[in-house]
Coordinates of C-alpha atoms and ligand atoms in Angstrom, one line a residue:
M1 CA -29.6 -13.7 -7.0
T2 CA -26.3 -14.3 -6.6
L3 CA -25.0 -15.6 -3.6
P4 CA -22.0 -14.0 -1.3
L5 CA -18.6 -14.9 -2.4
R6 CA -17.0 -17.4 -0.4
I7 CA -13.9 -15.5 1.0
A8 CA -11.0 -17.6 3.0
L9 CA -8.6 -16.0 5.3
I10 CA -4.8 -17.2 5.5
G11 CA -3.4 -15.7 8.5
A12 CA -5.6 -14.2 10.6
G13 CA -3.4 -11.7 12.7
V14 CA -3.4 -8.3 12.8
M15 CA -3.9 -7.2 9.2
G16 CA -5.9 -10.5 8.5
R17 CA -8.0 -9.5 11.0
Q18 CA -8.9 -6.0 10.1
H19 CA -9.9 -7.7 6.8
H20 CA -12.4 -10.3 8.5
Q21 CA -14.3 -6.7 10.3
H22 CA -14.7 -5.4 6.8
L23 CA -16.1 -8.4 5.3
Q24 CA -18.7 -8.1 7.6
N25 CA -20.3 -5.6 6.4
L26 CA -20.0 -6.2 3.3
A27 CA -23.2 -8.6 1.7
E28 CA -21.3 -9.2 -1.1
A29 CA -18.9 -11.6 0.5
Q30 CA -18.7 -14.0 3.7
L31 CA -15.8 -15.6 5.3
C32 CA -16.1 -19.5 5.0
A33 CA -12.5 -20.9 6.6
I34 CA -9.1 -19.5 8.0
A35 CA -5.9 -21.0 8.1
D36 CA -3.3 -20.3 10.2
P37 CA -0.9 -22.4 12.4
G38 CA -1.1 -19.8 15.2
P39 CA -2.4 -20.6 18.7
Q40 CA -5.1 -18.1 18.3
A41 CA -6.1 -19.2 15.5
A42 CA -8.7 -22.0 16.4
E43 CA -10.1 -19.1 18.9
F44 CA -11.1 -16.6 16.7
A45 CA -13.1 -19.3 13.9
A46 CA -14.8 -20.5 16.2
Q47 CA -16.2 -16.9 17.2
C48 CA -16.7 -16.0 13.6
G49 CA -18.0 -19.6 13.4
V50 CA -15.8 -21.0 10.4
P51 CA -13.4 -23.9 10.1
C52 CA -9.9 -23.6 11.1
F53 CA -6.8 -25.1 9.6
A54 CA -3.4 -25.1 10.7
D55 CA -2.7 -25.8 6.8
H56 CA -3.5 -23.8 3.9
L57 CA -3.2 -26.6 1.1
Q58 CA -5.9 -28.5 3.7
M59 CA -8.2 -25.9 3.6
L60 CA -7.9 -25.2 -0.2
E61 CA -8.9 -29.2 -0.5
Q62 CA -11.4 -29.4 2.0
V63 CA -13.3 -26.0 1.7
R64 CA -13.0 -25.0 -2.0
P65 CA -12.9 -20.9 -1.3
E66 CA -14.0 -18.7 -4.5
A67 CA -11.1 -16.5 -3.5
V68 CA -8.6 -16.5 -0.7
I69 CA -7.2 -13.6 1.3
V70 CA -3.4 -13.6 1.8
A71 CA -2.1 -11.9 5.3
N72 CA 0.6 -14.1 6.0
P73 CA 3.7 -13.3 7.2
N74 CA 6.1 -11.8 4.1
A75 CA 8.3 -14.4 3.4
L76 CA 5.0 -16.9 2.9
H77 CA 3.3 -14.4 0.2
V78 CA 4.7 -15.9 -2.9
S79 CA 4.5 -19.1 -1.8
T80 CA 1.0 -19.4 -0.7
A81 CA -0.2 -17.3 -4.0
L82 CA 1.0 -20.1 -5.7
D83 CA -0.9 -22.8 -4.0
C84 CA -3.7 -20.7 -4.4
I85 CA -3.6 -20.1 -8.2
A86 CA -2.6 -23.8 -8.6
A87 CA -6.0 -24.5 -7.0
G88 CA -7.5 -22.1 -9.1
V89 CA -8.8 -19.5 -6.6
P90 CA -8.5 -16.2 -7.0
V91 CA -6.6 -13.7 -4.1
L92 CA -6.2 -10.9 -2.1
L93 CA -2.3 -10.5 -1.5
E94 CA -1.0 -8.0 1.5
K95 CA 1.8 -6.2 0.8
P96 CA 4.6 -6.4 0.1
V97 CA 3.8 -8.5 -3.2
G98 CA 6.8 -10.8 -2.3
V99 CA 10.6 -10.2 -0.8
H100 CA 12.6 -10.8 -3.9
L101 CA 12.1 -10.0 -7.9
D102 CA 12.5 -13.1 -9.0
E103 CA 9.3 -14.9 -6.7
V104 CA 7.8 -12.2 -8.0
R105 CA 8.7 -12.8 -11.4
E106 CA 7.2 -16.5 -10.8
L107 CA 3.9 -15.2 -9.6
V108 CA 3.1 -12.8 -12.1
A109 CA 4.1 -15.2 -14.5
A110 CA 1.2 -18.2 -13.0
S111 CA -1.0 -15.5 -12.6
E112 CA -1.2 -14.7 -16.3
R113 CA -1.1 -18.3 -17.8
S114 CA -3.9 -19.7 -14.8
G115 CA -5.7 -16.4 -15.9
V116 CA -6.2 -17.1 -11.9
P117 CA -6.3 -12.8 -10.7
V118 CA -4.1 -11.4 -8.1
L119 CA -4.5 -8.4 -6.2
V120 CA -2.1 -7.1 -3.8
G121 CA -3.2 -5.1 -0.9
H122 CA -1.8 -1.5 -1.7
H123 CA -4.7 -0.4 -0.4
R124 CA -4.1 3.1 0.2
R125 CA -4.8 3.4 -3.9
H126 CA -8.8 2.7 -2.9
N127 CA -9.3 5.8 -0.7
P128 CA -11.1 8.2 -2.8
L129 CA -9.3 10.8 -2.5
I130 CA -6.4 9.3 -4.2
A131 CA -8.5 9.0 -6.8
R132 CA -9.8 12.2 -7.2
A133 CA -6.1 13.4 -6.5
R134 CA -5.0 11.0 -10.1
A135 CA -8.2 12.6 -11.9
L136 CA -6.6 16.1 -11.2
I137 CA -3.4 15.2 -12.3
E138 CA -4.5 13.0 -15.3
E139 CA -6.9 16.2 -16.0
G140 CA -4.0 18.6 -16.6
A141 CA -4.9 20.6 -13.7
L142 CA -1.2 21.3 -12.5
G143 CA 0.3 21.4 -16.1
R144 CA 3.2 19.4 -16.4
L145 CA 4.1 17.9 -13.4
T146 CA 7.2 19.0 -12.0
T147 CA 8.2 18.5 -8.3
V148 CA 6.8 16.5 -5.5
T149 CA 7.5 16.7 -2.2
A150 CA 6.2 13.6 0.2
L151 CA 7.2 12.9 4.0
W152 CA 6.9 10.2 6.4
Q153 CA 7.8 11.4 9.7
V154 CA 6.5 9.4 12.9
Q155 CA 7.9 7.4 15.7
K156 CA 7.2 3.8 16.4
P157 CA 6.5 3.8 20.3
D158 CA 9.6 2.0 20.9
S159 CA 8.2 -1.6 22.0
Y160 CA 7.4 -1.7 18.3
Y161 CA 10.9 -3.0 18.7
D162 CA 10.8 -6.0 20.8
I163 CA 9.8 -8.2 18.0
A164 CA 13.1 -9.5 17.4
W165 CA 12.7 -9.8 13.4
R166 CA 11.6 -6.2 14.1
R167 CA 15.9 -4.9 14.5
E168 CA 16.7 -7.3 11.8
A169 CA 18.3 -6.1 8.4
G170 CA 15.6 -5.8 5.8
A171 CA 12.5 -5.8 7.6
G172 CA 13.3 -2.0 7.7
M173 CA 10.8 0.6 7.1
L174 CA 11.6 1.3 3.6
L175 CA 9.7 -2.3 2.6
T176 CA 7.6 -2.3 5.9
N177 CA 6.1 1.5 5.5
L178 CA 8.0 3.8 2.5
I179 CA 6.6 0.4 0.4
H180 CA 3.4 2.3 0.7
D181 CA 4.5 6.1 -0.4
L182 CA 6.5 5.1 -3.2
D183 CA 3.7 2.6 -4.2
L184 CA 1.4 5.8 -4.0
L185 CA 4.1 7.8 -5.9
R186 CA 4.0 5.5 -8.7
H187 CA 0.4 5.5 -8.6
L188 CA 0.0 9.3 -8.7
C189 CA 3.2 11.0 -10.4
G190 CA 4.0 7.6 -13.3
E191 CA 7.2 5.3 -13.1
V192 CA 10.7 6.3 -11.5
R193 CA 12.9 6.4 -13.7
Q194 CA 15.7 6.5 -11.0
V195 CA 16.7 7.2 -7.7
Q196 CA 19.0 7.9 -5.2
A197 CA 19.2 7.6 -1.9
I198 CA 20.9 7.6 1.7
T199 CA 19.9 5.8 4.7
S200 CA 20.7 5.8 8.7
N201 CA 20.5 3.6 12.2
G202 CA 21.6 6.6 14.3
V203 CA 18.7 6.9 16.1
R204 CA 17.7 3.5 17.0
G205 CA 21.0 1.8 16.2
F206 CA 19.2 -1.5 15.1
A207 CA 20.6 -3.6 11.9
N208 CA 17.9 -1.6 9.6
E209 CA 17.2 1.8 8.6
D210 CA 15.2 4.7 11.0
S211 CA 15.8 7.2 8.5
A212 CA 16.2 8.0 4.9
A213 CA 16.4 10.7 2.0
V214 CA 15.3 9.7 -1.2
L215 CA 15.4 11.8 -4.8
L216 CA 13.5 10.4 -7.6
Q217 CA 13.7 11.4 -11.0
F218 CA 10.2 10.6 -12.9
E219 CA 10.0 8.8 -16.8
G220 CA 7.7 11.6 -17.0
G221 CA 10.5 14.6 -16.3
A222 CA 9.2 15.2 -12.6
L223 CA 12.1 15.2 -9.6
G224 CA 10.7 14.0 -6.4
S225 CA 12.5 13.5 -2.4
L226 CA 10.9 11.4 0.2
T227 CA 12.3 11.9 3.5
G228 CA 11.0 9.4 6.3
S229 CA 11.7 8.2 9.8
D230 CA 10.2 6.0 12.4
A231 CA 12.2 8.3 15.5
V232 CA 10.6 11.4 15.3
A233 CA 8.2 13.5 16.7
A234 CA 6.5 15.1 13.7
P235 CA 3.0 15.2 12.3
W236 CA 3.9 14.8 9.1
S237 CA 2.8 11.4 7.5
W238 CA 0.2 9.5 5.6
E239 CA -1.4 7.4 8.5
L240 CA -1.6 11.0 11.1
D241 CA -3.0 13.0 8.0
S242 CA -5.4 11.0 6.3
G243 CA -7.3 9.5 8.8
E244 CA -7.4 6.0 7.2
N245 CA -7.1 4.1 10.3
P246 CA -8.7 6.1 14.1
V247 CA -5.7 4.2 15.6
Y248 CA -3.8 6.9 15.0
P249 CA -4.5 10.4 16.2
R250 CA -5.2 12.2 13.4
Q251 CA -3.6 16.0 11.8
A252 CA -5.9 16.5 9.5
D253 CA -4.3 20.2 8.9
Q254 CA -1.0 18.7 8.2
P255 CA 0.0 17.2 4.6
C256 CA 2.4 13.9 3.4
Y257 CA 2.5 15.0 -0.1
L258 CA 2.9 18.4 -2.0
L259 CA 2.5 18.0 -5.8
A260 CA 3.8 21.3 -7.9
G261 CA 3.3 21.3 -11.8
T262 CA 3.2 24.5 -14.6
R263 CA 0.3 25.5 -13.8
G264 CA -1.3 24.5 -10.0
A265 CA -0.6 22.3 -7.2
L266 CA -1.9 20.2 -4.5
S267 CA -1.6 19.0 -1.1
I268 CA -2.3 15.6 0.2
P269 CA -4.5 14.3 2.0
Q270 CA -6.4 18.1 2.0
L271 CA -6.5 18.0 -1.8
K272 CA -6.3 22.1 -1.4
R273 CA -5.3 23.2 -5.3
W274 CA -3.6 26.4 -6.0
H275 CA -3.4 28.3 -9.4
Y276 CA -3.2 31.3 -10.7
N277 CA -6.3 33.2 -12.3
E278 CA -6.7 35.2 -16.0
A279 CA -4.9 38.1 -14.4
G280 CA -1.5 36.7 -14.9
A281 CA 0.9 34.2 -13.7
G282 CA 4.0 34.8 -11.5
W283 CA 5.5 35.3 -8.1
H284 CA 3.9 38.8 -7.9
Q285 CA 0.3 37.7 -8.4
P286 CA -1.7 36.5 -5.6
L287 CA -2.2 32.3 -5.9
Q288 CA -6.1 31.8 -5.5
Q289 CA -6.8 28.0 -3.9
V290 CA -9.5 25.9 -3.9
Q291 CA -11.0 22.9 -2.1
E292 CA -11.5 19.7 -4.0
H293 CA -14.1 17.6 -3.5
F294 CA -14.1 14.1 -3.3
A295 CA -16.8 11.4 -2.1
T296 CA -16.3 9.5 1.3
G297 CA -15.2 6.0 1.6
E298 CA -13.0 3.6 3.2
A299 CA -10.1 2.4 2.0
L300 CA -9.4 -1.3 3.1
Y301 CA -13.9 -1.8 2.5
R302 CA -13.4 -0.8 -1.0
Q303 CA -10.4 -2.7 -1.8
L304 CA -12.9 -6.0 -0.6
Q305 CA -15.5 -4.5 -2.6
H306 CA -12.9 -4.2 -5.6
F307 CA -11.6 -8.0 -4.8
V308 CA -15.1 -9.1 -5.2
Q309 CA -15.3 -8.1 -8.7
V310 CA -12.0 -9.6 -9.1
A311 CA -12.7 -12.6 -8.2
R312 CA -15.6 -12.8 -9.9
G313 CA -13.9 -12.0 -13.4
Q314 CA -16.3 -8.6 -13.8
V315 CA -12.8 -6.4 -13.5
Q316 CA -9.1 -6.5 -13.9
P317 CA -7.1 -6.1 -10.8
L318 CA -6.4 -2.3 -9.8
V319 CA -3.0 -3.3 -8.2
S320 CA -1.8 -6.6 -9.8
A321 CA 1.2 -8.9 -9.1
A322 CA 2.6 -7.0 -12.0
D323 CA 2.7 -3.9 -11.2
A324 CA 2.9 -4.2 -7.0
G325 CA 6.2 -5.9 -8.4
R326 CA 7.8 -2.5 -10.0
T327 CA 7.1 -1.1 -6.8
L328 CA 9.0 -3.4 -4.7
A329 CA 11.4 -3.0 -7.7
L330 CA 11.6 0.8 -6.7
V331 CA 12.2 -0.1 -3.0
E332 CA 14.8 -2.5 -4.0
A333 CA 16.7 0.2 -6.0
I334 CA 16.2 2.4 -3.8
R335 CA 18.3 0.1 -1.1
Q336 CA 20.7 -0.2 -3.6
A337 CA 21.6 3.1 -4.2
A338 CA 21.8 3.6 -0.3
E339 CA 24.7 1.0 -0.3
S340 CA 26.3 2.0 -3.3
G341 CA 26.5 5.6 -3.3
Q342 CA 25.0 5.7 -6.8
A343 CA 22.0 6.7 -8.4
C344 CA 20.3 3.1 -9.3
V345 CA 17.4 2.7 -12.2
P346 CA 14.7 0.1 -11.0
E347 CA 14.6 -3.4 -12.5
P348 CA 12.3 -4.3 -14.8
L349 CA 10.0 -7.3 -13.8
Ligands
LIG401 N1 -2.1 -3.0 4.1 C1 -1.3 -2.8 5.5 O1 -1.5 -1.3 5.6 C2 -1.0 -3.4 6.1 C3 -0.4 -3.4 7.2 C4 -0.1 -4.1 8.4 C5 0.4 -5.8 7.7 N2 0.2 -5.4 6.5 C6 0.8 -7.1 6.0 O2 -0.5 -7.9 6.4 C7 0.4 -9.2 6.6 C8 0.8 -9.7 8.1 O3 0.9 -8.9 8.5 P1 0.4 -8.9 10.5 O4 0.6 -6.8 11.0 O5 -0.8 -9.2 10.3 O6 1.3 -9.8 11.0 P2 0.7 -11.0 12.2 O7 2.2 -11.2 12.7 O8 -0.1 -9.9 13.4 O9 0.3 -11.8 11.2 C9 0.1 -12.9 10.5 C10 -0.3 -13.7 10.9 O10 0.0 -14.9 9.9 C11 0.2 -16.5 10.9 N3 1.0 -17.0 10.0 C12 2.2 -17.6 10.4 N4 2.2 -18.6 9.6 C13 1.2 -19.0 8.4 C14 1.0 -19.9 7.0 N5 1.7 -20.6 7.2 N6 -0.2 -19.9 7.1 C15 -1.3 -18.6 7.5 N7 -1.1 -18.1 8.3 C16 0.5 -18.2 8.9 C17 0.1 -15.8 12.3 O11 0.2 -17.2 13.1 C18 0.1 -14.6 12.0 O12 -1.6 -14.8 12.9 C19 2.2 -8.5 6.4 O13 2.4 -9.1 5.2 C20 2.1 -6.7 6.4 O14 2.7 -6.9 5.9 C21 -0.2 -4.9 5.5

């Protein structure tokens, strides 16, 4: 019988605790330690019945976990993951994979050199509805993918910005939120050749953007737009529409991504598909609507199941550090395009 994989948690804040909740339901793994210098960490570790360390290096040395979940602040992601790799411990690293491409390149090289895998927490890719959407596109159900319309329109409560760093340059919704949508767009529609973008801080007036309009040209030829704002009273976003996280009251009938191709169209997350039948195509013909079906399943839980297999060397990470690095490169290209007013090409990794 295989014993449960001993997993440590580095960073036991909001996200770390969500991982812990799912870990409790996973027979294949168990929490073995927490590393977090914060004031609430010791009490939380005591509740979990595991030792607590202020320093993750000490934890790695003394506990020798078989795998680690890293959910500490963004700027620490790469250095912490490098320490885990040096200790030979596979890592589930929260998104964003890093804050600069150069440090991500270092991480990719270290993971490849050592053979210690890194899975990056773009957990939405583990949602069964995304897997089904991707399969439909790959099977050619939409024909040649031609246009992509993505929406991320929400209102964060004003109190969200009481925390100072959230108002500062670089910490805006591009890196915090739109990175999720951009990662899914890459996963579904392929790599992005170039972008154009306009960002604005016109509603909130902080140093970082509260709204953005992005144009995307995909390598496969499709053209896309992504409009985002965290300052609008609107129902179109993955958070509100997908029902993935119950803290966001659901708008189940509203789509956040609309994909259209030469043979069909798909709305996400509803997975309604439209196509013409044998009677003929063209705007005078009635479009047929099909409800596509997909298995149920919780993305964060499925990500953990996958991570156990990655840590045991049974499968390759669904989202490697290099893959997540390409999503970060896309965010950087969008920022650069907004600053320069020019079309920009994402840097290779
Ligand atoms: N996948 C998602 O949808 C999603 C959602 C929210 C947050 N996140 C990511 O999770 C990470 C954490 O975000 P959060 O919202 O939980 O933040 P948070 O502030 O609630 O938690 C961060 C924790 O890290 C701890 N910490 C600080 N320095 C540390 C160190 N040197 N070693 C270990 N722990 C340290 C803090 O004490 C805190 O407990 C971020 O990278 C964020 O982008 C991902």
